[in-house]
């Protein structure tokens, strides 16, 4: 198969769909890889790295789209990219179609077959192609939060680990899933006094068994949250209610009860945010202040560490990408129901029920799509 990887063109996106390692794995299996000139630069991979891996470098996105059987990307195709997609071409990338009727319409019109990273599943009920980005965002949260806590950035001027004789920062993590667990691990590793809150007793038991005394955990009620938030130097919002906007767990009124210069890091901002005063920010201007409390609300946190994120995403997508290339999408999806769950669009028809419901479009069963 001819696999193509264009340069990402969405603003502030520095990741790339294929690492040189992934390109090499594909080439070793007899596939051809074409990559747009400069595509990996944002993540620290040069054209020479790709050429050494056996990929062919092409100048423009037009050439990549015109020649490749499968397009591997990171972000959903932008309008100009969607115009270049064609019938029978396979697209493997993040799509997030439910809130995006325009993209959905264009993909349907293109006649392509599109497999969305975010709906591929695994045996444990997880989302294996979303999890690496949650791991990155979770681990980044205490790092950006501790920077924001510094006096010059508007914070309280508290050091995460304290020093002998001075207490460490108090960090509260709301939501103990992938983001929250990784955030708590790093904050505890920096020496902070960390408490994680979650609504799932099963999850709290797991955290208690696995992490012991590394950080505390508590059942998430409005009362417990309010008490911990009042005392916190940093609060990290990491909740997710699947399919719904994030619940607002800290109100504006509560800010006045917090310590001046305390920091809120709202990782759940991509689902609307879990603090009433959160509004999405960018890496160019990531923080702002409300009622004396600093907020960090960047919606695409993994972009800040594009190299790590590209490698983490590449490790997760590579086995699926290789299967798609080796077997063709039909056989690969037939053999792996989790990959079939990723099928969102095929030959002008929507094949993912939740997107159909959100957009009011009829859906073709993915199993029937395999037969077409
Ligand atoms: N900003 C970014 O760049 C970025 C990157 C990755 C993920 N995210 C977002 O981070 C959020 C968390 O993602 P995740 O992968 O950790 O999800 P997850 O499903 O692994 O974990 C979410 C956790 O929240 C808990 N929860 C739900 N309601 C709660 C409540 N009221 N109080 C306490 N806990 C509650 C759940 O029990 C679950 O354990 C999502 O909104 C995700 O989209 C953002």
mmCIF file of C-alpha atoms and ligand atoms in Angstrom:
data_model
loop_
_atom_site.group_PDB
_atom_site.id
_atom_site.type_symbol
_atom_site.label_atom_id
_atom_site.label_comp_id
_atom_site.label_asym_id
_atom_site.label_seq_id
_atom_site.Cartn_x
_atom_site.Cartn_y
_atom_site.Cartn_z
ATOM 1 C CA UNK A 1 0.000 0.000 0.000
ATOM 2 C CA UNK A 2 1.093 3.571 -0.579
ATOM 3 C CA UNK A 3 0.854 5.441 2.742
ATOM 4 C CA UNK A 4 0.910 9.246 2.700
ATOM 5 C CA UNK A 5 1.554 11.651 5.537
ATOM 6 C CA UNK A 6 1.017 15.387 4.907
ATOM 7 C CA UNK A 7 2.192 18.289 7.079
ATOM 8 C CA UNK A 8 -0.452 19.270 9.661
ATOM 9 C CA UNK A 9 -1.949 22.653 8.788
ATOM 10 C CA UNK A 10 -4.301 23.304 11.720
ATOM 11 C CA UNK A 11 -3.019 26.383 13.613
ATOM 12 C CA UNK A 12 -0.697 25.574 16.546
ATOM 13 C CA UNK A 13 -0.392 21.912 15.517
ATOM 14 C CA UNK A 14 3.210 20.691 15.542
ATOM 15 C CA UNK A 15 2.636 16.939 15.695
ATOM 16 C CA UNK A 16 2.929 14.676 12.652
ATOM 17 C CA UNK A 17 0.956 11.540 11.752
ATOM 18 C CA UNK A 18 3.941 9.246 11.255
ATOM 19 C CA UNK A 19 7.293 9.079 12.999
ATOM 20 C CA UNK A 20 10.357 7.945 11.035
ATOM 21 C CA UNK A 21 10.171 4.719 13.085
ATOM 22 C CA UNK A 22 6.603 4.072 11.937
ATOM 23 C CA UNK A 23 7.617 4.826 8.340
ATOM 24 C CA UNK A 24 10.481 2.318 8.634
ATOM 25 C CA UNK A 25 8.151 -0.394 9.997
ATOM 26 C CA UNK A 26 5.814 0.126 7.032
ATOM 27 C CA UNK A 27 8.656 0.106 4.487
ATOM 28 C CA UNK A 28 10.070 -3.084 6.040
ATOM 29 C CA UNK A 29 6.707 -4.733 5.355
ATOM 30 C CA UNK A 30 6.883 -3.824 1.688
ATOM 31 C CA UNK A 31 4.763 -0.660 1.730
ATOM 32 C CA UNK A 32 5.639 2.653 0.154
ATOM 33 C CA UNK A 33 5.638 5.732 2.385
ATOM 34 C CA UNK A 34 5.382 9.264 1.017
ATOM 35 C CA UNK A 35 5.808 12.153 3.402
ATOM 36 C CA UNK A 36 5.444 15.864 2.785
ATOM 37 C CA UNK A 37 8.638 17.827 2.924
ATOM 38 C CA UNK A 38 9.072 19.357 6.419
ATOM 39 C CA UNK A 39 6.117 17.407 7.886
ATOM 40 C CA UNK A 40 8.084 16.217 10.921
ATOM 41 C CA UNK A 41 9.997 19.404 11.708
ATOM 42 C CA UNK A 42 7.590 20.612 14.416
ATOM 43 C CA UNK A 43 8.175 17.353 16.281
ATOM 44 C CA UNK A 44 11.927 17.405 15.683
ATOM 45 C CA UNK A 45 12.080 14.891 12.791
ATOM 46 C CA UNK A 46 13.932 15.994 9.655
ATOM 47 C CA UNK A 47 13.339 14.954 6.048
ATOM 48 C CA UNK A 48 16.673 13.115 6.273
ATOM 49 C CA UNK A 49 15.305 11.034 9.183
ATOM 50 C CA UNK A 50 12.378 9.972 7.001
ATOM 51 C CA UNK A 51 14.540 9.370 3.944
ATOM 52 C CA UNK A 52 16.860 7.179 6.059
ATOM 53 C CA UNK A 53 13.775 5.200 7.103
ATOM 54 C CA UNK A 54 13.019 4.547 3.421
ATOM 55 C CA UNK A 55 10.255 7.117 2.920
ATOM 56 C CA UNK A 56 9.994 9.256 -0.208
ATOM 57 C CA UNK A 57 9.763 12.999 0.401
ATOM 58 C CA UNK A 58 7.257 14.926 -1.734
ATOM 59 C CA UNK A 59 6.986 18.706 -1.933
ATOM 60 C CA UNK A 60 3.277 19.365 -1.517
ATOM 61 C CA UNK A 61 0.179 18.074 0.229
ATOM 62 C CA UNK A 62 -1.489 17.881 -3.205
ATOM 63 C CA UNK A 63 1.070 15.285 -4.309
ATOM 64 C CA UNK A 64 0.601 13.268 -1.107
ATOM 65 C CA UNK A 65 -3.206 13.233 -1.399
ATOM 66 C CA UNK A 66 -3.079 12.505 -5.130
ATOM 67 C CA UNK A 67 -0.819 9.491 -4.815
ATOM 68 C CA UNK A 68 -1.499 7.763 -1.441
ATOM 69 C CA UNK A 69 -3.966 4.909 -0.846
ATOM 70 C CA UNK A 70 -4.045 5.719 2.877
ATOM 71 C CA UNK A 71 -3.578 9.138 4.480
ATOM 72 C CA UNK A 72 -2.256 9.099 8.053
ATOM 73 C CA UNK A 73 -2.619 12.354 9.993
ATOM 74 C CA UNK A 74 -3.116 13.762 13.478
ATOM 75 C CA UNK A 75 -5.908 16.357 13.319
ATOM 76 C CA UNK A 76 -9.146 16.206 11.376
ATOM 77 C CA UNK A 77 -8.648 17.203 7.719
ATOM 78 C CA UNK A 78 -9.107 20.926 7.203
ATOM 79 C CA UNK A 79 -11.377 22.256 4.415
ATOM 80 C CA UNK A 80 -8.572 22.445 1.803
ATOM 81 C CA UNK A 81 -7.444 18.921 2.677
ATOM 82 C CA UNK A 82 -10.978 17.552 2.466
ATOM 83 C CA UNK A 83 -11.193 18.812 -1.119
ATOM 84 C CA UNK A 84 -8.200 16.598 -1.958
ATOM 85 C CA UNK A 85 -9.667 13.373 -0.535
ATOM 86 C CA UNK A 86 -11.062 10.985 -3.109
ATOM 87 C CA UNK A 87 -13.208 7.896 -3.540
ATOM 88 C CA UNK A 88 -11.727 4.689 -2.112
ATOM 89 C CA UNK A 89 -8.991 6.582 -0.295
ATOM 90 C CA UNK A 90 -8.500 5.567 3.330
ATOM 91 C CA UNK A 91 -8.140 8.274 5.982
ATOM 92 C CA UNK A 92 -6.759 7.375 9.424
ATOM 93 C CA UNK A 93 -6.701 10.290 11.904
ATOM 94 C CA UNK A 94 -8.585 12.052 14.732
ATOM 95 C CA UNK A 95 -11.947 13.231 13.329
ATOM 96 C CA UNK A 96 -14.334 14.260 16.179
ATOM 97 C CA UNK A 97 -17.260 14.415 13.737
ATOM 98 C CA UNK A 98 -20.179 14.781 16.194
ATOM 99 C CA UNK A 99 -19.796 18.561 16.694
ATOM 100 C CA UNK A 100 -18.598 19.157 13.112
ATOM 101 C CA UNK A 101 -21.358 18.935 10.467
ATOM 102 C CA UNK A 102 -19.252 20.683 7.792
ATOM 103 C CA UNK A 103 -16.413 18.209 8.022
ATOM 104 C CA UNK A 104 -18.881 15.318 8.059
ATOM 105 C CA UNK A 105 -20.599 16.596 4.902
ATOM 106 C CA UNK A 106 -17.273 16.992 3.086
ATOM 107 C CA UNK A 107 -16.048 13.528 4.095
ATOM 108 C CA UNK A 108 -19.311 11.971 2.927
ATOM 109 C CA UNK A 109 -19.084 13.824 -0.377
ATOM 110 C CA UNK A 110 -15.471 12.782 -0.937
ATOM 111 C CA UNK A 111 -16.380 9.074 -1.047
ATOM 112 C CA UNK A 112 -13.394 8.227 1.168
ATOM 113 C CA UNK A 113 -13.300 5.652 3.961
ATOM 114 C CA UNK A 114 -12.437 7.303 7.279
ATOM 115 C CA UNK A 115 -11.335 5.601 10.480
ATOM 116 C CA UNK A 116 -11.298 7.905 13.517
ATOM 117 C CA UNK A 117 -8.629 7.423 16.169
ATOM 118 C CA UNK A 118 -10.972 8.564 18.936
ATOM 119 C CA UNK A 119 -13.550 5.804 18.464
ATOM 120 C CA UNK A 120 -11.171 2.818 18.176
ATOM 121 C CA UNK A 121 -11.680 0.706 21.322
ATOM 122 C CA UNK A 122 -9.829 -1.964 23.303
ATOM 123 C CA UNK A 123 -10.701 -5.094 25.317
ATOM 124 C CA UNK A 124 -10.891 -3.174 28.595
ATOM 125 C CA UNK A 125 -13.455 -0.662 27.393
ATOM 126 C CA UNK A 126 -10.784 1.996 26.884
ATOM 127 C CA UNK A 127 -9.945 4.236 23.934
ATOM 128 C CA UNK A 128 -6.345 3.262 23.118
ATOM 129 C CA UNK A 129 -5.736 6.045 20.597
ATOM 130 C CA UNK A 130 -7.040 8.768 22.917
ATOM 131 C CA UNK A 131 -5.292 7.504 26.054
ATOM 132 C CA UNK A 132 -1.745 8.540 25.041
ATOM 133 C CA UNK A 133 -2.844 12.176 24.708
ATOM 134 C CA UNK A 134 -4.557 12.012 28.106
ATOM 135 C CA UNK A 135 -1.331 10.638 29.561
ATOM 136 C CA UNK A 136 0.600 13.536 28.045
ATOM 137 C CA UNK A 137 -1.910 16.188 29.179
ATOM 138 C CA UNK A 138 -2.052 14.664 32.668
ATOM 139 C CA UNK A 139 1.709 14.647 33.085
ATOM 140 C CA UNK A 140 1.967 18.158 31.688
ATOM 141 C CA UNK A 141 -0.686 19.609 34.038
ATOM 142 C CA UNK A 142 1.475 19.865 37.207
ATOM 143 C CA UNK A 143 4.390 21.100 35.072
ATOM 144 C CA UNK A 144 2.414 24.051 33.636
ATOM 145 C CA UNK A 145 0.579 24.514 36.930
ATOM 146 C CA UNK A 146 3.844 24.840 38.869
ATOM 147 C CA UNK A 147 5.095 27.411 36.356
ATOM 148 C CA UNK A 148 1.842 29.356 36.804
ATOM 149 C CA UNK A 149 2.277 29.156 40.603
ATOM 150 C CA UNK A 150 5.460 31.200 40.286
ATOM 151 C CA UNK A 151 5.109 34.789 41.472
ATOM 152 C CA UNK A 152 6.167 36.390 38.165
ATOM 153 C CA UNK A 153 3.354 34.539 36.402
ATOM 154 C CA UNK A 154 0.689 35.720 38.839
ATOM 155 C CA UNK A 155 0.791 32.698 41.124
ATOM 156 C CA UNK A 156 1.119 32.344 44.885
ATOM 157 C CA UNK A 157 4.855 31.887 44.755
ATOM 158 C CA UNK A 158 4.750 28.393 46.204
ATOM 159 C CA UNK A 159 7.287 25.691 45.352
ATOM 160 C CA UNK A 160 5.705 22.302 44.581
ATOM 161 C CA UNK A 161 8.009 20.290 46.823
ATOM 162 C CA UNK A 162 8.596 22.928 49.490
ATOM 163 C CA UNK A 163 12.018 22.647 51.185
ATOM 164 C CA UNK A 164 13.100 21.164 54.518
ATOM 165 C CA UNK A 165 11.142 23.106 57.113
ATOM 166 C CA UNK A 166 8.577 24.481 54.624
ATOM 167 C CA UNK A 167 5.467 22.536 53.647
ATOM 168 C CA UNK A 168 4.989 21.477 50.006
ATOM 169 C CA UNK A 169 2.205 22.787 47.746
ATOM 170 C CA UNK A 170 -1.255 21.284 48.211
ATOM 171 C CA UNK A 171 -2.527 19.881 44.906
ATOM 172 C CA UNK A 172 -6.088 18.655 44.357
ATOM 173 C CA UNK A 173 -6.867 16.585 41.268
ATOM 174 C CA UNK A 174 -10.575 16.261 40.413
ATOM 175 C CA UNK A 175 -11.142 13.100 38.359
ATOM 176 C CA UNK A 176 -8.933 10.034 38.769
ATOM 177 C CA UNK A 177 -9.020 8.631 35.224
ATOM 178 C CA UNK A 178 -6.102 8.641 32.794
ATOM 179 C CA UNK A 179 -5.417 12.412 32.981
ATOM 180 C CA UNK A 180 -5.928 12.607 36.745
ATOM 181 C CA UNK A 181 -3.776 9.606 37.607
ATOM 182 C CA UNK A 182 -0.864 10.825 35.513
ATOM 183 C CA UNK A 183 -1.236 14.345 36.931
ATOM 184 C CA UNK A 184 -1.254 13.023 40.499
ATOM 185 C CA UNK A 185 1.793 10.849 39.856
ATOM 186 C CA UNK A 186 3.864 13.753 38.543
ATOM 187 C CA UNK A 187 2.670 16.224 41.196
ATOM 188 C CA UNK A 188 3.540 13.691 43.920
ATOM 189 C CA UNK A 189 6.881 13.081 42.201
ATOM 190 C CA UNK A 190 7.580 16.823 42.443
ATOM 191 C CA UNK A 191 7.042 16.502 46.173
ATOM 192 C CA UNK A 192 3.580 18.076 46.421
ATOM 193 C CA UNK A 193 0.914 16.992 48.897
ATOM 194 C CA UNK A 194 -1.658 15.489 46.485
ATOM 195 C CA UNK A 195 -5.291 14.431 46.878
ATOM 196 C CA UNK A 196 -7.282 12.907 44.021
ATOM 197 C CA UNK A 197 -11.108 12.993 43.949
ATOM 198 C CA UNK A 198 -13.298 10.652 41.917
ATOM 199 C CA UNK A 199 -16.914 9.515 41.813
ATOM 200 C CA UNK A 200 -16.103 5.920 40.962
ATOM 201 C CA UNK A 201 -15.435 3.730 43.993
ATOM 202 C CA UNK A 202 -13.899 1.102 41.708
ATOM 203 C CA UNK A 203 -11.432 3.680 40.475
ATOM 204 C CA UNK A 204 -10.667 4.911 44.002
ATOM 205 C CA UNK A 205 -9.991 1.314 45.107
ATOM 206 C CA UNK A 206 -7.646 0.852 42.162
ATOM 207 C CA UNK A 207 -5.788 4.094 42.962
ATOM 208 C CA UNK A 208 -5.518 3.103 46.600
ATOM 209 C CA UNK A 209 -4.210 -0.386 45.790
ATOM 210 C CA UNK A 210 -1.716 0.746 43.180
ATOM 211 C CA UNK A 211 -0.458 4.032 44.603
ATOM 212 C CA UNK A 212 -0.787 3.420 48.344
ATOM 213 C CA UNK A 213 0.472 6.486 50.213
ATOM 214 C CA UNK A 214 1.947 8.231 47.143
ATOM 215 C CA UNK A 215 -1.165 10.400 47.077
ATOM 216 C CA UNK A 216 -4.433 10.508 49.006
ATOM 217 C CA UNK A 217 -7.811 9.804 47.464
ATOM 218 C CA UNK A 218 -11.284 10.897 48.427
ATOM 219 C CA UNK A 219 -14.827 10.364 47.181
ATOM 220 C CA UNK A 220 -15.946 13.361 45.140
ATOM 221 C CA UNK A 221 -18.878 15.230 46.676
ATOM 222 C CA UNK A 222 -19.608 18.956 46.443
ATOM 223 C CA UNK A 223 -18.708 19.311 50.136
ATOM 224 C CA UNK A 224 -15.405 17.422 49.952
ATOM 225 C CA UNK A 225 -14.412 19.265 46.781
ATOM 226 C CA UNK A 226 -15.197 22.688 48.290
ATOM 227 C CA UNK A 227 -13.163 21.947 51.423
ATOM 228 C CA UNK A 228 -10.109 20.732 49.511
ATOM 229 C CA UNK A 229 -10.282 23.530 46.929
ATOM 230 C CA UNK A 230 -10.292 26.184 49.701
ATOM 231 C CA UNK A 231 -6.969 24.912 51.013
ATOM 232 C CA UNK A 232 -5.352 24.130 47.640
ATOM 233 C CA UNK A 233 -2.420 25.858 45.956
ATOM 234 C CA UNK A 234 -3.296 24.079 42.696
ATOM 235 C CA UNK A 235 -6.471 22.388 41.458
ATOM 236 C CA UNK A 236 -6.307 20.202 38.354
ATOM 237 C CA UNK A 237 -9.624 19.514 36.588
ATOM 238 C CA UNK A 238 -9.547 16.072 34.938
ATOM 239 C CA UNK A 239 -13.138 14.819 34.917
ATOM 240 C CA UNK A 240 -14.953 13.212 32.026
ATOM 241 C CA UNK A 241 -18.570 12.211 31.747
ATOM 242 C CA UNK A 242 -18.611 10.327 28.426
ATOM 243 C CA UNK A 243 -20.731 12.004 25.798
ATOM 244 C CA UNK A 244 -21.537 15.033 27.965
ATOM 245 C CA UNK A 245 -20.118 18.466 28.685
ATOM 246 C CA UNK A 246 -17.866 18.523 31.756
ATOM 247 C CA UNK A 247 -19.786 19.190 34.997
ATOM 248 C CA UNK A 248 -18.949 22.533 36.669
ATOM 249 C CA UNK A 249 -17.361 21.511 39.960
ATOM 250 C CA UNK A 250 -15.906 24.847 41.167
ATOM 251 C CA UNK A 251 -18.107 27.948 40.977
ATOM 252 C CA UNK A 252 -17.018 31.556 40.622
ATOM 253 C CA UNK A 253 -18.217 32.229 44.171
ATOM 254 C CA UNK A 254 -15.763 29.626 45.455
ATOM 255 C CA UNK A 255 -12.793 31.522 43.994
ATOM 256 C CA UNK A 256 -13.096 34.214 46.661
ATOM 257 C CA UNK A 257 -12.670 31.541 49.353
ATOM 258 C CA UNK A 258 -9.454 30.229 47.756
ATOM 259 C CA UNK A 259 -5.931 31.379 48.571
ATOM 260 C CA UNK A 260 -5.004 34.400 46.396
ATOM 261 C CA UNK A 261 -2.699 33.330 43.570
ATOM 262 C CA UNK A 262 -3.797 29.693 43.683
ATOM 263 C CA UNK A 263 -3.883 28.006 40.278
ATOM 264 C CA UNK A 264 -6.638 26.181 38.399
ATOM 265 C CA UNK A 265 -5.476 23.928 35.538
ATOM 266 C CA UNK A 266 -8.558 22.857 33.578
ATOM 267 C CA UNK A 267 -7.544 19.899 31.441
ATOM 268 C CA UNK A 268 -11.224 19.118 30.819
ATOM 269 C CA UNK A 269 -11.544 22.417 28.918
ATOM 270 C CA UNK A 270 -11.915 20.469 25.654
ATOM 271 C CA UNK A 271 -15.272 19.279 27.036
ATOM 272 C CA UNK A 272 -16.271 22.781 28.141
ATOM 273 C CA UNK A 273 -14.210 22.853 31.348
ATOM 274 C CA UNK A 274 -15.051 21.838 34.919
ATOM 275 C CA UNK A 275 -14.586 25.248 36.566
ATOM 276 C CA UNK A 276 -17.273 27.922 36.041
ATOM 277 C CA UNK A 277 -14.644 30.553 35.185
ATOM 278 C CA UNK A 278 -12.743 28.462 32.611
ATOM 279 C CA UNK A 279 -12.446 29.644 29.013
ATOM 280 C CA UNK A 280 -10.229 27.983 26.417
ATOM 281 C CA UNK A 281 -6.770 29.517 25.953
ATOM 282 C CA UNK A 282 -3.886 28.831 23.571
ATOM 283 C CA UNK A 283 -0.199 28.025 24.018
ATOM 284 C CA UNK A 284 0.553 31.572 22.850
ATOM 285 C CA UNK A 285 -1.428 33.076 25.755
ATOM 286 C CA UNK A 286 -2.152 30.197 28.141
ATOM 287 C CA UNK A 287 -3.060 31.838 31.474
ATOM 288 C CA UNK A 288 -5.419 34.495 32.826
ATOM 289 C CA UNK A 289 -6.673 35.660 36.197
ATOM 290 C CA UNK A 290 -10.201 35.792 37.654
ATOM 291 C CA UNK A 291 -10.822 37.132 41.185
ATOM 292 C CA UNK A 292 -7.166 36.652 42.101
ATOM 293 C CA UNK A 293 -7.050 33.016 40.948
ATOM 294 C CA UNK A 294 -4.829 32.020 38.009
ATOM 295 C CA UNK A 295 -6.333 29.839 35.275
ATOM 296 C CA UNK A 296 -4.561 27.636 32.694
ATOM 297 C CA UNK A 297 -7.056 26.289 30.137
ATOM 298 C CA UNK A 298 -5.240 25.210 26.967
ATOM 299 C CA UNK A 299 -7.483 22.950 24.905
ATOM 300 C CA UNK A 300 -4.679 21.115 23.063
ATOM 301 C CA UNK A 301 -2.104 20.679 25.799
ATOM 302 C CA UNK A 302 -0.193 17.827 24.044
ATOM 303 C CA UNK A 303 0.825 20.314 21.316
ATOM 304 C CA UNK A 304 3.230 21.913 23.808
ATOM 305 C CA UNK A 305 5.331 18.764 23.786
ATOM 306 C CA UNK A 306 4.870 17.857 20.136
ATOM 307 C CA UNK A 307 7.794 15.455 20.001
ATOM 308 C CA UNK A 308 6.738 13.339 22.980
ATOM 309 C CA UNK A 309 3.112 13.487 21.834
ATOM 310 C CA UNK A 310 3.984 12.422 18.287
ATOM 311 C CA UNK A 311 6.003 9.475 19.572
ATOM 312 C CA UNK A 312 3.287 8.452 22.061
ATOM 313 C CA UNK A 313 0.553 8.695 19.422
ATOM 314 C CA UNK A 314 2.748 6.888 16.886
ATOM 315 C CA UNK A 315 3.329 3.967 19.263
ATOM 316 C CA UNK A 316 -0.426 3.598 19.708
ATOM 317 C CA UNK A 317 -1.479 4.051 16.065
ATOM 318 C CA UNK A 318 1.316 2.040 14.434
ATOM 319 C CA UNK A 319 -0.062 -1.488 14.947
ATOM 320 C CA UNK A 320 -3.435 -0.405 13.522
ATOM 321 C CA UNK A 321 -1.805 1.484 10.650
ATOM 322 C CA UNK A 322 0.294 -1.573 9.760
ATOM 323 C CA UNK A 323 -2.736 -3.865 9.883
ATOM 324 C CA UNK A 324 -4.673 -1.513 7.614
ATOM 325 C CA UNK A 325 -1.756 -1.447 5.178
ATOM 326 C CA UNK A 326 -1.058 -5.200 5.301
ATOM 327 C CA UNK A 327 -4.614 -6.447 5.020
ATOM 328 C CA UNK A 328 -6.565 -3.567 3.502
ATOM 329 C CA UNK A 329 -9.180 -1.816 5.652
ATOM 330 C CA UNK A 330 -11.964 -4.377 5.059
ATOM 331 C CA UNK A 331 -10.000 -7.412 6.204
ATOM 332 C CA UNK A 332 -8.286 -5.488 9.027
ATOM 333 C CA UNK A 333 -11.686 -4.330 10.364
ATOM 334 C CA UNK A 334 -13.230 -7.775 9.827
ATOM 335 C CA UNK A 335 -10.449 -9.313 11.943
ATOM 336 C CA UNK A 336 -10.508 -6.638 14.661
ATOM 337 C CA UNK A 337 -13.878 -5.388 15.965
ATOM 338 C CA UNK A 338 -12.063 -2.645 17.910
ATOM 339 C CA UNK A 339 -10.701 -1.197 14.682
ATOM 340 C CA UNK A 340 -14.150 -1.567 13.098
ATOM 341 C CA UNK A 341 -15.442 0.659 15.917
ATOM 342 C CA UNK A 342 -13.201 3.341 14.449
ATOM 343 C CA UNK A 343 -15.010 3.293 11.101
ATOM 344 C CA UNK A 344 -16.952 6.571 10.854
ATOM 345 C CA UNK A 345 -17.445 7.102 7.125
ATOM 346 C CA UNK A 346 -17.497 4.813 4.087
ATOM 347 C CA UNK A 347 -18.301 5.580 0.455
ATOM 348 C CA UNK A 348 -20.671 8.458 1.126
ATOM 349 C CA UNK A 349 -22.326 6.941 4.193
ATOM 350 C CA UNK A 350 -21.932 7.560 7.891
ATOM 351 C CA UNK A 351 -21.066 4.374 9.802
ATOM 352 C CA UNK A 352 -20.904 5.584 13.417
ATOM 353 C CA UNK A 353 -24.189 5.698 15.348
ATOM 354 C CA UNK A 354 -23.350 8.415 17.916
ATOM 355 C CA UNK A 355 -22.300 10.813 15.140
ATOM 356 C CA UNK A 356 -25.461 10.030 13.174
ATOM 357 C CA UNK A 357 -27.560 10.740 16.239
ATOM 358 C CA UNK A 358 -25.744 14.007 16.963
ATOM 359 C CA UNK A 359 -26.074 15.256 13.390
ATOM 360 C CA UNK A 360 -29.412 13.706 12.417
ATOM 361 C CA UNK A 361 -27.925 11.641 9.571
ATOM 362 C CA UNK A 362 -28.863 8.041 8.713
ATOM 363 C CA UNK A 363 -26.194 5.506 9.561
ATOM 364 C CA UNK A 364 -25.103 2.408 7.672
ATOM 365 C CA UNK A 365 -24.126 -0.426 10.017
ATOM 366 C CA UNK A 366 -20.319 -0.740 9.977
ATOM 367 C CA UNK A 367 -20.683 -4.505 9.472
ATOM 368 C CA UNK A 368 -22.731 -3.862 6.318
ATOM 369 C CA UNK A 369 -20.141 -1.323 5.170
ATOM 370 C CA UNK A 370 -17.579 -4.136 5.165
ATOM 371 C CA UNK A 371 -19.629 -5.896 2.507
ATOM 372 C CA UNK A 372 -19.859 -2.858 0.201
HETATM 373 N N1 LIG B 1 -6.801 19.853 27.348
HETATM 374 C C1 LIG B 1 -6.223 18.857 26.698
HETATM 375 O O1 LIG B 1 -5.281 19.051 25.919
HETATM 376 C C2 LIG B 1 -6.679 17.454 26.937
HETATM 377 C C3 LIG B 1 -5.900 16.357 26.520
HETATM 378 C C4 LIG B 1 -6.335 15.058 26.813
HETATM 379 C C5 LIG B 1 -7.556 14.872 27.498
HETATM 380 N N2 LIG B 1 -8.299 15.964 27.858
HETATM 381 C C6 LIG B 1 -9.581 15.856 28.595
HETATM 382 O O2 LIG B 1 -9.332 15.499 29.952
HETATM 383 C C7 LIG B 1 -10.535 14.966 30.498
HETATM 384 C C8 LIG B 1 -10.240 13.668 31.249
HETATM 385 O O3 LIG B 1 -9.833 12.669 30.308
HETATM 386 P P1 LIG B 1 -9.442 11.199 30.779
HETATM 387 O O4 LIG B 1 -8.837 10.525 29.600
HETATM 388 O O5 LIG B 1 -8.694 11.228 32.046
HETATM 389 O O6 LIG B 1 -10.882 10.559 31.058
HETATM 390 P P2 LIG B 1 -11.189 9.263 31.947
HETATM 391 O O7 LIG B 1 -12.523 8.763 31.517
HETATM 392 O O8 LIG B 1 -10.027 8.344 31.960
HETATM 393 O O9 LIG B 1 -11.314 9.849 33.446
HETATM 394 C C9 LIG B 1 -12.334 10.711 33.862
HETATM 395 C C10 LIG B 1 -12.590 10.460 35.335
HETATM 396 O O10 LIG B 1 -13.479 11.484 35.808
HETATM 397 C C11 LIG B 1 -14.269 10.889 36.819
HETATM 398 N N3 LIG B 1 -15.404 11.759 37.123
HETATM 399 C C12 LIG B 1 -16.532 11.966 36.397
HETATM 400 N N4 LIG B 1 -17.323 12.853 37.038
HETATM 401 C C13 LIG B 1 -16.676 13.210 38.187
HETATM 402 C C14 LIG B 1 -16.955 14.090 39.272
HETATM 403 N N5 LIG B 1 -18.104 14.782 39.310
HETATM 404 N N6 LIG B 1 -16.050 14.193 40.267
HETATM 405 C C15 LIG B 1 -14.906 13.506 40.230
HETATM 406 N N7 LIG B 1 -14.583 12.657 39.255
HETATM 407 C C16 LIG B 1 -15.454 12.510 38.242
HETATM 408 C C17 LIG B 1 -14.609 9.523 36.247
HETATM 409 O O11 LIG B 1 -15.058 8.625 37.261
HETATM 410 C C18 LIG B 1 -13.279 9.111 35.625
HETATM 411 O O12 LIG B 1 -12.489 8.341 36.522
HETATM 412 C C19 LIG B 1 -11.477 14.773 29.281
HETATM 413 O O13 LIG B 1 -12.366 15.855 29.230
HETATM 414 C C20 LIG B 1 -10.545 14.806 28.109
HETATM 415 O O14 LIG B 1 -11.202 15.186 26.908
HETATM 416 C C21 LIG B 1 -7.882 17.228 27.581
#
